[in-house]
């Protein structure tokens, strides 16, 4: 190969020598700017005369070189095609164009694009000359692009498969006005019964729209611009879990939970939306069924409660009457025993008088028991009208109503700021009398009773405390002392009804009662009631 510039590719007309030199210069500049090399091949000698750029591209020294030798450098996969292109060009006297990989002496590869034109006899061209350039970068770029396109296609295919196999309806609004909305297979086939890719947008002109349905929310038909996808594209804000009902011309109704999110273009503008609907018809129907059934159950409970209350009232009235009626013969027994004692007691032997005394004591106790039962029955049955009750005044009244409390050998410490509560005066009087009566009663023999009464206020309620320094209550017995007839220590007089009456009354006034106690150190009873407004 020689280092002198190759002859100009085409020289129409007859230029002057000066013009000829200039043209050659221009051509060299243009070829250098385009990073191209030139070559000239003589088919008879098989020699290629190439410029330094072409030789450099092939990794060859200055030529000339044999084309058949150069061909061995062409990648085996590209060799046949390159030869074919050369032959076709020569046979058909056509321009030659080929792209092929060339192996360089250092083992690397380079993509070369070659173009040429035949010369010589019209019938049998004997030469070809042309240009080559390095297209490795473009080829790599093309390959990368091809890979990306293939990946994008695979991604689209996978996404489509996911969309179409999802058991929920998915819609895509393809424009900001939601004029074209298409759905996945579930939306098209299961929900709307429309052909694939049909435009189901209610915002589309009537002629373009498929699917005979309307959308309702809370029993009101929605206009197209009220639908989630349309709202999302308008506001750009997502819509979450909206309960909608699809109503179809054939009477079908489907309840769905629909959410929608906006789609954006590369400038961040809303370009469409995706809406997803989960069919909750069966859930909805089950809930509806449950609601009717719940109503029926409620009615049944009401009926049963009413009839139970009726039976309970009858039972209470019955036991009240029995208890009440039992007192008359009991009183007669007691009175006649007393007459016997008074009028004939002196005639009886000591044993007889002892029996008589036992009859008198037992009948008196029986009468107290019956009276207590009647009190409990009244506490459970009578209406406790709530009223303002001044507890300070109530405690003072207690000592007048129950003089034995005042007369007891005891020390009282009663707070002077007892509040005004909402309760029933008579019932509360009895509660105080029961608790204070116990505080005076349950003291160790010979011990002086101490009773403290105070109240604390919190959250619109008053909590009243009655503390004693008596015998206390064992922990195991504490949960039972408010039960009917429960007594810890029968050696103390009593019926075991007082605290049952007290709890019943407090609870009926909307309060609760409890005790904190330590055997040998005393007990603190407390109950709470609403403060009077
Ligand atoms: P009782 O008629 O026996 O007083 P209550 O119903 O008033 O019946 O009380 C039930 C039982 O609770 C009592 O028998 C007693 O054993 C125990 N009790 C009640 N108050 C006190 C108290 N302040 N100290 C110790 N024990 C008490």
mmCIF file of C-alpha atoms in Angstrom, residues 92-309:
data_model
loop_
_atom_site.group_PDB
_atom_site.id
_atom_site.type_symbol
_atom_site.label_atom_id
_atom_site.label_comp_id
_atom_site.label_asym_id
_atom_site.label_seq_id
_atom_site.Cartn_x
_atom_site.Cartn_y
_atom_site.Cartn_z
ATOM 1 C CA UNK A 92 -24.400 -7.369 -11.590
ATOM 2 C CA UNK A 93 -22.202 -4.304 -11.758
ATOM 3 C CA UNK A 94 -23.899 -2.974 -8.698
ATOM 4 C CA UNK A 95 -22.606 -1.031 -5.785
ATOM 5 C CA UNK A 96 -21.208 -3.117 -3.006
ATOM 6 C CA UNK A 97 -22.182 -2.753 0.679
ATOM 7 C CA UNK A 98 -21.373 -5.078 3.587
ATOM 8 C CA UNK A 99 -20.842 -4.994 7.332
ATOM 9 C CA UNK A 100 -18.542 -7.555 8.895
ATOM 10 C CA UNK A 101 -16.356 -8.223 11.886
ATOM 11 C CA UNK A 102 -12.580 -8.144 11.468
ATOM 12 C CA UNK A 103 -10.204 -9.935 13.801
ATOM 13 C CA UNK A 104 -7.202 -7.750 14.588
ATOM 14 C CA UNK A 105 -3.725 -9.181 15.260
ATOM 15 C CA UNK A 106 -4.118 -8.448 19.011
ATOM 16 C CA UNK A 107 -7.178 -10.748 19.099
ATOM 17 C CA UNK A 108 -9.781 -7.976 19.412
ATOM 18 C CA UNK A 109 -12.677 -7.539 16.996
ATOM 19 C CA UNK A 110 -13.942 -4.560 15.103
ATOM 20 C CA UNK A 111 -17.096 -3.990 13.045
ATOM 21 C CA UNK A 112 -16.395 -2.495 9.667
ATOM 22 C CA UNK A 113 -18.835 -1.059 7.199
ATOM 23 C CA UNK A 114 -17.569 -1.237 3.612
ATOM 24 C CA UNK A 115 -19.028 0.320 0.473
ATOM 25 C CA UNK A 116 -17.688 0.138 -3.033
ATOM 26 C CA UNK A 117 -18.325 0.713 -6.717
ATOM 27 C CA UNK A 118 -17.186 -1.444 -9.624
ATOM 28 C CA UNK A 119 -14.952 -0.142 -12.408
ATOM 29 C CA UNK A 120 -13.635 -1.378 -15.700
ATOM 30 C CA UNK A 121 -15.289 -2.921 -18.673
ATOM 31 C CA UNK A 122 -19.086 -2.611 -18.475
ATOM 32 C CA UNK A 123 -19.540 -6.272 -19.402
ATOM 33 C CA UNK A 124 -16.883 -7.561 -17.014
ATOM 34 C CA UNK A 125 -15.749 -5.134 -14.309
ATOM 35 C CA UNK A 126 -12.220 -5.800 -13.138
ATOM 36 C CA UNK A 127 -11.845 -3.376 -10.257
ATOM 37 C CA UNK A 128 -13.751 -2.072 -7.324
ATOM 38 C CA UNK A 129 -12.935 0.882 -5.102
ATOM 39 C CA UNK A 130 -14.652 2.257 -2.063
ATOM 40 C CA UNK A 131 -14.532 3.321 1.541
ATOM 41 C CA UNK A 132 -14.571 1.642 4.965
ATOM 42 C CA UNK A 133 -15.364 2.946 8.401
ATOM 43 C CA UNK A 134 -15.403 1.639 11.975
ATOM 44 C CA UNK A 135 -19.020 1.001 13.102
ATOM 45 C CA UNK A 136 -18.158 -0.988 16.257
ATOM 46 C CA UNK A 137 -19.745 1.612 18.582
ATOM 47 C CA UNK A 138 -22.960 1.738 16.538
ATOM 48 C CA UNK A 139 -23.151 -2.055 16.381
ATOM 49 C CA UNK A 140 -22.714 -2.316 20.155
ATOM 50 C CA UNK A 141 -25.342 0.348 20.632
ATOM 51 C CA UNK A 142 -27.704 -1.479 18.254
ATOM 52 C CA UNK A 143 -27.154 -4.729 20.140
ATOM 53 C CA UNK A 144 -27.860 -3.004 23.448
ATOM 54 C CA UNK A 145 -30.995 -1.440 22.018
ATOM 55 C CA UNK A 146 -32.139 -4.779 20.645
ATOM 56 C CA UNK A 147 -31.616 -6.379 24.071
ATOM 57 C CA UNK A 148 -33.585 -3.605 25.757
ATOM 58 C CA UNK A 149 -36.443 -3.895 23.290
ATOM 59 C CA UNK A 150 -36.547 -7.666 23.814
ATOM 60 C CA UNK A 151 -36.569 -7.215 27.598
ATOM 61 C CA UNK A 152 -39.320 -4.627 27.353
ATOM 62 C CA UNK A 153 -41.366 -6.991 25.187
ATOM 63 C CA UNK A 154 -40.893 -9.827 27.676
ATOM 64 C CA UNK A 155 -41.804 -7.528 30.538
ATOM 65 C CA UNK A 156 -44.966 -6.414 28.734
ATOM 66 C CA UNK A 157 -45.885 -10.014 28.025
ATOM 67 C CA UNK A 158 -45.361 -11.023 31.664
ATOM 68 C CA UNK A 159 -47.345 -8.059 32.888
ATOM 69 C CA UNK A 160 -50.193 -8.858 30.512
ATOM 70 C CA UNK A 161 -50.188 -12.464 31.742
ATOM 71 C CA UNK A 162 -50.324 -11.271 35.362
ATOM 72 C CA UNK A 163 -53.132 -8.837 34.573
ATOM 73 C CA UNK A 164 -55.146 -11.427 32.691
ATOM 74 C CA UNK A 165 -54.743 -14.159 35.275
ATOM 75 C CA UNK A 166 -55.570 -11.903 38.251
ATOM 76 C CA UNK A 167 -58.951 -12.823 39.747
ATOM 77 C CA UNK A 168 -59.827 -9.150 40.153
ATOM 78 C CA UNK A 169 -60.983 -6.573 37.632
ATOM 79 C CA UNK A 170 -58.256 -4.141 36.574
ATOM 80 C CA UNK A 171 -58.902 -1.155 34.324
ATOM 81 C CA UNK A 172 -56.507 1.184 32.630
ATOM 82 C CA UNK A 173 -57.627 4.664 31.626
ATOM 83 C CA UNK A 174 -55.354 5.512 28.691
ATOM 84 C CA UNK A 175 -55.918 9.264 28.617
ATOM 85 C CA UNK A 176 -56.396 12.060 31.180
ATOM 86 C CA UNK A 177 -60.068 12.414 30.223
ATOM 87 C CA UNK A 178 -60.639 8.658 30.658
ATOM 88 C CA UNK A 179 -62.289 8.493 27.236
ATOM 89 C CA UNK A 180 -60.676 5.119 26.604
ATOM 90 C CA UNK A 181 -60.676 2.529 29.355
ATOM 91 C CA UNK A 182 -59.851 -1.117 28.752
ATOM 92 C CA UNK A 183 -59.735 -3.938 31.235
ATOM 93 C CA UNK A 184 -57.951 -7.191 31.946
ATOM 94 C CA UNK A 185 -59.538 -10.565 31.143
ATOM 95 C CA UNK A 186 -61.437 -10.664 34.443
ATOM 96 C CA UNK A 187 -62.904 -7.205 33.883
ATOM 97 C CA UNK A 188 -63.860 -7.958 30.281
ATOM 98 C CA UNK A 189 -65.127 -11.512 30.595
ATOM 99 C CA UNK A 190 -66.225 -12.043 34.180
ATOM 100 C CA UNK A 191 -67.534 -8.659 35.163
ATOM 101 C CA UNK A 192 -68.633 -6.699 32.110
ATOM 102 C CA UNK A 193 -69.103 -9.470 29.507
ATOM 103 C CA UNK A 194 -67.495 -7.420 26.708
ATOM 104 C CA UNK A 195 -65.079 -8.478 23.913
ATOM 105 C CA UNK A 196 -61.315 -8.190 24.513
ATOM 106 C CA UNK A 197 -59.862 -4.664 24.413
ATOM 107 C CA UNK A 198 -63.337 -3.067 24.270
ATOM 108 C CA UNK A 199 -63.584 0.540 25.394
ATOM 109 C CA UNK A 200 -65.752 0.381 28.519
ATOM 110 C CA UNK A 201 -65.358 3.985 29.622
ATOM 111 C CA UNK A 202 -68.587 5.670 30.681
ATOM 112 C CA UNK A 203 -66.840 8.914 29.627
ATOM 113 C CA UNK A 204 -66.574 7.668 26.018
ATOM 114 C CA UNK A 205 -69.094 8.769 23.382
ATOM 115 C CA UNK A 206 -72.063 6.379 23.393
ATOM 116 C CA UNK A 207 -71.195 4.887 19.997
ATOM 117 C CA UNK A 208 -67.699 3.870 21.156
ATOM 118 C CA UNK A 209 -68.703 2.476 24.498
ATOM 119 C CA UNK A 210 -69.212 -1.237 25.190
ATOM 120 C CA UNK A 211 -70.963 -2.923 28.122
ATOM 121 C CA UNK A 212 -74.470 -2.205 29.324
ATOM 122 C CA UNK A 213 -74.003 -1.182 32.931
ATOM 123 C CA UNK A 214 -74.284 1.679 35.376
ATOM 124 C CA UNK A 215 -72.295 2.325 38.561
ATOM 125 C CA UNK A 216 -73.939 3.132 41.885
ATOM 126 C CA UNK A 217 -72.767 4.252 45.294
ATOM 127 C CA UNK A 218 -75.009 4.313 48.379
ATOM 128 C CA UNK A 219 -77.997 3.599 46.144
ATOM 129 C CA UNK A 220 -77.284 6.588 43.892
ATOM 130 C CA UNK A 221 -76.255 6.306 40.261
ATOM 131 C CA UNK A 222 -72.896 7.959 39.618
ATOM 132 C CA UNK A 223 -72.231 10.264 36.691
ATOM 133 C CA UNK A 224 -69.153 9.366 34.597
ATOM 134 C CA UNK A 225 -67.050 12.141 36.158
ATOM 135 C CA UNK A 226 -67.815 10.827 39.662
ATOM 136 C CA UNK A 227 -66.155 7.471 39.022
ATOM 137 C CA UNK A 228 -62.849 6.778 40.812
ATOM 138 C CA UNK A 229 -60.625 6.715 37.692
ATOM 139 C CA UNK A 230 -62.113 9.984 36.429
ATOM 140 C CA UNK A 231 -61.675 11.624 39.838
ATOM 141 C CA UNK A 232 -58.095 10.385 40.078
ATOM 142 C CA UNK A 233 -57.088 11.814 36.697
ATOM 143 C CA UNK A 234 -58.805 15.096 37.603
ATOM 144 C CA UNK A 235 -57.283 15.537 41.074
ATOM 145 C CA UNK A 236 -54.114 13.462 40.827
ATOM 146 C CA UNK A 237 -55.024 11.959 44.218
ATOM 147 C CA UNK A 238 -55.514 8.200 44.688
ATOM 148 C CA UNK A 239 -58.920 6.821 45.682
ATOM 149 C CA UNK A 240 -58.957 3.971 48.196
ATOM 150 C CA UNK A 241 -61.495 1.210 48.875
ATOM 151 C CA UNK A 242 -64.664 2.776 47.562
ATOM 152 C CA UNK A 243 -67.742 0.598 47.834
ATOM 153 C CA UNK A 244 -69.498 0.565 44.436
ATOM 154 C CA UNK A 245 -72.268 -1.436 42.862
ATOM 155 C CA UNK A 246 -72.346 -2.380 39.163
ATOM 156 C CA UNK A 247 -75.892 -2.777 37.852
ATOM 157 C CA UNK A 248 -76.377 -4.520 34.515
ATOM 158 C CA UNK A 249 -79.219 -4.441 32.028
ATOM 159 C CA UNK A 250 -79.833 -8.166 32.605
ATOM 160 C CA UNK A 251 -80.518 -7.500 36.303
ATOM 161 C CA UNK A 252 -77.126 -8.669 37.524
ATOM 162 C CA UNK A 253 -75.694 -6.714 40.454
ATOM 163 C CA UNK A 254 -72.075 -6.865 41.533
ATOM 164 C CA UNK A 255 -70.627 -5.162 44.605
ATOM 165 C CA UNK A 256 -66.987 -4.164 44.358
ATOM 166 C CA UNK A 257 -64.370 -2.460 46.469
ATOM 167 C CA UNK A 258 -62.558 -0.136 44.078
ATOM 168 C CA UNK A 259 -59.253 1.729 44.373
ATOM 169 C CA UNK A 260 -57.610 3.880 41.718
ATOM 170 C CA UNK A 261 -54.205 5.520 41.287
ATOM 171 C CA UNK A 262 -52.945 8.039 38.688
ATOM 172 C CA UNK A 263 -50.460 7.281 35.901
ATOM 173 C CA UNK A 264 -47.913 9.993 35.011
ATOM 174 C CA UNK A 265 -46.002 10.915 31.876
ATOM 175 C CA UNK A 266 -42.261 11.688 31.977
ATOM 176 C CA UNK A 267 -43.013 15.313 32.845
ATOM 177 C CA UNK A 268 -45.025 14.248 35.891
ATOM 178 C CA UNK A 269 -48.378 15.117 34.323
ATOM 179 C CA UNK A 270 -51.315 12.782 34.905
ATOM 180 C CA UNK A 271 -51.756 10.794 31.698
ATOM 181 C CA UNK A 272 -54.305 8.211 32.866
ATOM 182 C CA UNK A 273 -55.212 5.947 35.751
ATOM 183 C CA UNK A 274 -55.338 2.349 36.919
ATOM 184 C CA UNK A 275 -58.417 1.182 38.793
ATOM 185 C CA UNK A 276 -58.693 -2.141 40.613
ATOM 186 C CA UNK A 277 -61.978 -3.705 41.737
ATOM 187 C CA UNK A 278 -62.362 -6.682 44.054
ATOM 188 C CA UNK A 279 -65.710 -8.448 43.789
ATOM 189 C CA UNK A 280 -67.217 -8.571 47.288
ATOM 190 C CA UNK A 281 -70.745 -9.543 46.276
ATOM 191 C CA UNK A 282 -70.700 -12.788 48.256
ATOM 192 C CA UNK A 283 -69.297 -10.996 51.297
ATOM 193 C CA UNK A 284 -71.891 -8.296 50.885
ATOM 194 C CA UNK A 285 -74.683 -10.846 50.609
ATOM 195 C CA UNK A 286 -73.369 -12.731 53.642
ATOM 196 C CA UNK A 287 -73.247 -9.499 55.614
ATOM 197 C CA UNK A 288 -76.799 -8.630 54.535
ATOM 198 C CA UNK A 289 -77.945 -12.091 55.580
ATOM 199 C CA UNK A 290 -76.184 -11.708 58.882
ATOM 200 C CA UNK A 291 -77.846 -8.305 59.433
ATOM 201 C CA UNK A 292 -81.341 -9.813 58.952
ATOM 202 C CA UNK A 293 -80.487 -12.710 61.069
ATOM 203 C CA UNK A 294 -79.081 -10.325 63.686
ATOM 204 C CA UNK A 295 -82.358 -8.416 63.676
ATOM 205 C CA UNK A 296 -84.298 -11.660 64.166
ATOM 206 C CA UNK A 297 -81.968 -12.703 66.960
ATOM 207 C CA UNK A 298 -82.393 -9.354 68.640
ATOM 208 C CA UNK A 299 -86.160 -9.686 68.484
ATOM 209 C CA UNK A 300 -85.945 -13.188 69.903
ATOM 210 C CA UNK A 301 -83.719 -11.984 72.738
ATOM 211 C CA UNK A 302 -86.133 -9.168 73.468
ATOM 212 C CA UNK A 303 -89.072 -11.567 73.551
ATOM 213 C CA UNK A 304 -87.219 -14.041 75.777
ATOM 214 C CA UNK A 305 -86.026 -11.277 78.090
ATOM 215 C CA UNK A 306 -89.541 -9.915 78.428
ATOM 216 C CA UNK A 307 -90.972 -13.339 79.225
ATOM 217 C CA UNK A 308 -88.100 -14.059 81.656
ATOM 218 C CA UNK A 309 -88.671 -10.738 83.368
#
